[in-house]
């Protein structure tokens, strides 16, 4: 009897985790999008601006096109720290100042709780597939363009 109870609890927990993963995937694909540029390269970025959207981020996503990313928008500049719990894709985070300047870049391994933080207070963090910035030779100090940054200059 006890074994059945434990098995039922385990099944219930796994179904809840699956349901949350499905809900997160639905939420993150319906986000507003914004066009950004990095030099001659164009980025189609989903915008995560509410606390819930930022918390879910790219969790549970199995793939992301190379020209797409997700930009996290915060209310005010602060030291922003990100981790990869429940995130399946290897990502690079660009911590971005109000004027579009990349403050620093951090490669992040999937499914880890290692913290990656901005080197100075920022309002934006752009996540792209890992290696995207390196392949395009976009480094710390480069400027991103787009309406999101133009409004704050």
PDB file of C-alpha atoms in Angstrom:
ATOM      1  CA  UNK A   1       0.000   0.000   0.000  1.00  0.00           C
ATOM      2  CA  UNK A   2       2.800   2.426   0.968  1.00  0.00           C
ATOM      3  CA  UNK A   3       4.671   1.637  -2.277  1.00  0.00           C
ATOM      4  CA  UNK A   4       1.572   2.499  -4.329  1.00  0.00           C
ATOM      5  CA  UNK A   5       1.238   5.788  -2.464  1.00  0.00           C
ATOM      6  CA  UNK A   6       4.891   6.689  -3.136  1.00  0.00           C
ATOM      7  CA  UNK A   7       4.531   5.705  -6.817  1.00  0.00           C
ATOM      8  CA  UNK A   8       1.388   7.835  -7.106  1.00  0.00           C
ATOM      9  CA  UNK A   9       3.192  10.813  -5.546  1.00  0.00           C
ATOM     10  CA  UNK A  10       6.121  10.424  -7.951  1.00  0.00           C
ATOM     11  CA  UNK A  11       3.781  10.215 -10.951  1.00  0.00           C
ATOM     12  CA  UNK A  12       1.878  13.284  -9.772  1.00  0.00           C
ATOM     13  CA  UNK A  13       5.103  15.287  -9.362  1.00  0.00           C
ATOM     14  CA  UNK A  14       6.361  14.338 -12.831  1.00  0.00           C
ATOM     15  CA  UNK A  15       3.025  15.290 -14.421  1.00  0.00           C
ATOM     16  CA  UNK A  16       3.114  18.675 -12.674  1.00  0.00           C
ATOM     17  CA  UNK A  17       6.674  19.294 -13.920  1.00  0.00           C
ATOM     18  CA  UNK A  18       5.627  18.318 -17.470  1.00  0.00           C
ATOM     19  CA  UNK A  19       2.553  20.579 -17.323  1.00  0.00           C
ATOM     20  CA  UNK A  20       4.653  23.524 -16.109  1.00  0.00           C
ATOM     21  CA  UNK A  21       7.134  22.901 -18.931  1.00  0.00           C
ATOM     22  CA  UNK A  22       4.317  22.851 -21.491  1.00  0.00           C
ATOM     23  CA  UNK A  23       2.815  26.057 -20.052  1.00  0.00           C
ATOM     24  CA  UNK A  24       6.216  27.775 -20.096  1.00  0.00           C
ATOM     25  CA  UNK A  25       6.742  26.833 -23.749  1.00  0.00           C
ATOM     26  CA  UNK A  26       3.360  28.254 -24.709  1.00  0.00           C
ATOM     27  CA  UNK A  27       3.957  31.478 -22.800  1.00  0.00           C
ATOM     28  CA  UNK A  28       7.401  32.146 -24.200  1.00  0.00           C
ATOM     29  CA  UNK A  29       6.428  31.704 -27.860  1.00  0.00           C
ATOM     30  CA  UNK A  30       3.632  34.280 -27.640  1.00  0.00           C
ATOM     31  CA  UNK A  31       5.760  37.170 -26.433  1.00  0.00           C
ATOM     32  CA  UNK A  32       5.978  40.537 -28.179  1.00  0.00           C
ATOM     33  CA  UNK A  33       8.931  40.752 -30.584  1.00  0.00           C
ATOM     34  CA  UNK A  34      11.360  43.534 -31.371  1.00  0.00           C
ATOM     35  CA  UNK A  35      13.930  43.934 -34.157  1.00  0.00           C
ATOM     36  CA  UNK A  36      17.497  44.552 -32.992  1.00  0.00           C
ATOM     37  CA  UNK A  37      20.747  44.921 -34.879  1.00  0.00           C
ATOM     38  CA  UNK A  38      24.304  44.038 -34.031  1.00  0.00           C
ATOM     39  CA  UNK A  39      26.470  45.617 -36.713  1.00  0.00           C
ATOM     40  CA  UNK A  40      25.139  44.273 -40.014  1.00  0.00           C
ATOM     41  CA  UNK A  41      23.293  41.400 -38.330  1.00  0.00           C
ATOM     42  CA  UNK A  42      19.568  41.455 -37.587  1.00  0.00           C
ATOM     43  CA  UNK A  43      18.020  39.826 -34.512  1.00  0.00           C
ATOM     44  CA  UNK A  44      14.357  38.944 -34.038  1.00  0.00           C
ATOM     45  CA  UNK A  45      14.055  39.061 -30.246  1.00  0.00           C
ATOM     46  CA  UNK A  46      11.193  38.026 -28.042  1.00  0.00           C
ATOM     47  CA  UNK A  47      10.672  40.553 -25.237  1.00  0.00           C
ATOM     48  CA  UNK A  48      10.446  39.267 -21.653  1.00  0.00           C
ATOM     49  CA  UNK A  49       9.418  42.286 -19.596  1.00  0.00           C
ATOM     50  CA  UNK A  50       7.090  41.126 -16.831  1.00  0.00           C
ATOM     51  CA  UNK A  51       8.478  39.293 -13.781  1.00  0.00           C
ATOM     52  CA  UNK A  52       6.748  36.072 -14.912  1.00  0.00           C
ATOM     53  CA  UNK A  53       8.058  36.359 -18.485  1.00  0.00           C
ATOM     54  CA  UNK A  54      11.586  37.013 -17.197  1.00  0.00           C
ATOM     55  CA  UNK A  55      11.375  34.084 -14.764  1.00  0.00           C
ATOM     56  CA  UNK A  56      10.346  31.612 -17.492  1.00  0.00           C
ATOM     57  CA  UNK A  57      12.677  33.021 -20.148  1.00  0.00           C
ATOM     58  CA  UNK A  58      13.866  30.293 -22.504  1.00  0.00           C
ATOM     59  CA  UNK A  59      13.223  27.435 -20.067  1.00  0.00           C
ATOM     60  CA  UNK A  60      12.247  24.083 -21.602  1.00  0.00           C
ATOM     61  CA  UNK A  61      12.892  25.337 -25.158  1.00  0.00           C
ATOM     62  CA  UNK A  62      14.518  22.611 -27.269  1.00  0.00           C
ATOM     63  CA  UNK A  63      15.623  24.838 -30.148  1.00  0.00           C
ATOM     64  CA  UNK A  64      15.834  28.446 -31.227  1.00  0.00           C
ATOM     65  CA  UNK A  65      16.552  29.730 -34.744  1.00  0.00           C
ATOM     66  CA  UNK A  66      20.001  31.325 -35.146  1.00  0.00           C
ATOM     67  CA  UNK A  67      18.623  34.781 -35.911  1.00  0.00           C
ATOM     68  CA  UNK A  68      16.330  34.811 -32.879  1.00  0.00           C
ATOM     69  CA  UNK A  69      16.921  35.615 -29.229  1.00  0.00           C
ATOM     70  CA  UNK A  70      15.189  36.834 -26.116  1.00  0.00           C
ATOM     71  CA  UNK A  71      15.721  40.245 -24.561  1.00  0.00           C
ATOM     72  CA  UNK A  72      14.946  40.688 -20.894  1.00  0.00           C
ATOM     73  CA  UNK A  73      13.821  44.208 -19.994  1.00  0.00           C
ATOM     74  CA  UNK A  74      14.023  45.412 -16.387  1.00  0.00           C
ATOM     75  CA  UNK A  75      12.445  48.523 -14.869  1.00  0.00           C
ATOM     76  CA  UNK A  76      15.739  50.116 -13.854  1.00  0.00           C
ATOM     77  CA  UNK A  77      19.478  49.458 -14.167  1.00  0.00           C
ATOM     78  CA  UNK A  78      20.856  46.989 -11.617  1.00  0.00           C
ATOM     79  CA  UNK A  79      23.368  44.173 -11.466  1.00  0.00           C
ATOM     80  CA  UNK A  80      21.490  41.437 -13.327  1.00  0.00           C
ATOM     81  CA  UNK A  81      22.329  37.776 -12.708  1.00  0.00           C
ATOM     82  CA  UNK A  82      21.115  34.829 -14.768  1.00  0.00           C
ATOM     83  CA  UNK A  83      21.265  31.053 -14.404  1.00  0.00           C
ATOM     84  CA  UNK A  84      20.206  28.132 -16.580  1.00  0.00           C
ATOM     85  CA  UNK A  85      17.981  25.986 -14.360  1.00  0.00           C
ATOM     86  CA  UNK A  86      15.478  24.151 -16.623  1.00  0.00           C
ATOM     87  CA  UNK A  87      17.056  25.738 -19.713  1.00  0.00           C
ATOM     88  CA  UNK A  88      17.999  23.092 -22.275  1.00  0.00           C
ATOM     89  CA  UNK A  89      19.849  25.271 -24.799  1.00  0.00           C
ATOM     90  CA  UNK A  90      23.427  26.517 -24.375  1.00  0.00           C
ATOM     91  CA  UNK A  91      23.151  30.313 -24.473  1.00  0.00           C
ATOM     92  CA  UNK A  92      25.287  33.432 -24.428  1.00  0.00           C
ATOM     93  CA  UNK A  93      23.960  36.362 -22.423  1.00  0.00           C
ATOM     94  CA  UNK A  94      24.829  39.903 -23.478  1.00  0.00           C
ATOM     95  CA  UNK A  95      24.377  42.346 -20.600  1.00  0.00           C
ATOM     96  CA  UNK A  96      23.375  45.605 -22.283  1.00  0.00           C
ATOM     97  CA  UNK A  97      23.390  49.243 -21.081  1.00  0.00           C
ATOM     98  CA  UNK A  98      20.573  51.680 -21.857  1.00  0.00           C
ATOM     99  CA  UNK A  99      22.386  53.025 -24.935  1.00  0.00           C
ATOM    100  CA  UNK A 100      22.804  49.526 -26.444  1.00  0.00           C
ATOM    101  CA  UNK A 101      26.440  49.031 -25.395  1.00  0.00           C
ATOM    102  CA  UNK A 102      27.325  45.444 -24.529  1.00  0.00           C
ATOM    103  CA  UNK A 103      28.763  45.622 -21.003  1.00  0.00           C
ATOM    104  CA  UNK A 104      29.853  41.979 -20.938  1.00  0.00           C
ATOM    105  CA  UNK A 105      29.090  38.582 -22.448  1.00  0.00           C
ATOM    106  CA  UNK A 106      28.681  35.272 -20.601  1.00  0.00           C
ATOM    107  CA  UNK A 107      28.483  31.771 -22.061  1.00  0.00           C
ATOM    108  CA  UNK A 108      26.037  29.713 -20.008  1.00  0.00           C
ATOM    109  CA  UNK A 109      25.797  25.915 -19.809  1.00  0.00           C
ATOM    110  CA  UNK A 110      22.351  24.277 -19.887  1.00  0.00           C
ATOM    111  CA  UNK A 111      20.688  22.939 -16.743  1.00  0.00           C
ATOM    112  CA  UNK A 112      23.053  24.626 -14.278  1.00  0.00           C
ATOM    113  CA  UNK A 113      22.501  26.996 -11.391  1.00  0.00           C
ATOM    114  CA  UNK A 114      25.813  28.794 -11.933  1.00  0.00           C
ATOM    115  CA  UNK A 115      25.239  32.542 -11.711  1.00  0.00           C
ATOM    116  CA  UNK A 116      26.302  34.866 -14.563  1.00  0.00           C
ATOM    117  CA  UNK A 117      26.142  38.571 -13.704  1.00  0.00           C
ATOM    118  CA  UNK A 118      26.527  41.935 -15.381  1.00  0.00           C
ATOM    119  CA  UNK A 119      29.776  43.800 -14.692  1.00  0.00           C
ATOM    120  CA  UNK A 120      27.806  47.015 -14.140  1.00  0.00           C
ATOM    121  CA  UNK A 121      24.150  47.932 -13.659  1.00  0.00           C
ATOM    122  CA  UNK A 122      22.070  47.228 -16.807  1.00  0.00           C
ATOM    123  CA  UNK A 123      18.391  47.181 -17.788  1.00  0.00           C
ATOM    124  CA  UNK A 124      18.694  44.700 -20.656  1.00  0.00           C
ATOM    125  CA  UNK A 125      19.987  41.172 -21.116  1.00  0.00           C
ATOM    126  CA  UNK A 126      19.931  39.580 -24.589  1.00  0.00           C
ATOM    127  CA  UNK A 127      20.175  35.789 -24.760  1.00  0.00           C
ATOM    128  CA  UNK A 128      21.234  34.193 -28.039  1.00  0.00           C
ATOM    129  CA  UNK A 129      22.341  30.688 -28.989  1.00  0.00           C
ATOM    130  CA  UNK A 130      25.779  30.083 -27.529  1.00  0.00           C
ATOM    131  CA  UNK A 131      28.528  31.159 -29.904  1.00  0.00           C
ATOM    132  CA  UNK A 132      26.354  33.547 -31.923  1.00  0.00           C
ATOM    133  CA  UNK A 133      28.227  36.665 -30.745  1.00  0.00           C
ATOM    134  CA  UNK A 134      31.649  35.009 -31.173  1.00  0.00           C
ATOM    135  CA  UNK A 135      30.848  33.824 -34.714  1.00  0.00           C
ATOM    136  CA  UNK A 136      29.826  37.366 -35.656  1.00  0.00           C
ATOM    137  CA  UNK A 137      32.887  38.866 -33.908  1.00  0.00           C
ATOM    138  CA  UNK A 138      30.623  40.930 -31.638  1.00  0.00           C
ATOM    139  CA  UNK A 139      32.405  41.679 -28.378  1.00  0.00           C
ATOM    140  CA  UNK A 140      32.146  43.654 -25.172  1.00  0.00           C
ATOM    141  CA  UNK A 141      31.761  47.349 -26.037  1.00  0.00           C
ATOM    142  CA  UNK A 142      29.875  46.751 -29.304  1.00  0.00           C
ATOM    143  CA  UNK A 143      26.576  48.588 -29.686  1.00  0.00           C
ATOM    144  CA  UNK A 144      23.226  47.008 -30.368  1.00  0.00           C
ATOM    145  CA  UNK A 145      20.679  49.022 -32.313  1.00  0.00           C
ATOM    146  CA  UNK A 146      16.911  49.133 -32.285  1.00  0.00           C
ATOM    147  CA  UNK A 147      13.988  51.174 -30.998  1.00  0.00           C
ATOM    148  CA  UNK A 148      14.402  49.673 -27.546  1.00  0.00           C
ATOM    149  CA  UNK A 149      17.743  51.469 -27.104  1.00  0.00           C
ATOM    150  CA  UNK A 150      17.024  54.581 -29.197  1.00  0.00           C
ATOM    151  CA  UNK A 151      14.259  55.630 -26.805  1.00  0.00           C
ATOM    152  CA  UNK A 152      16.683  55.614 -23.863  1.00  0.00           C
ATOM    153  CA  UNK A 153      19.663  57.535 -25.282  1.00  0.00           C
TER     154      UNK A 153
END
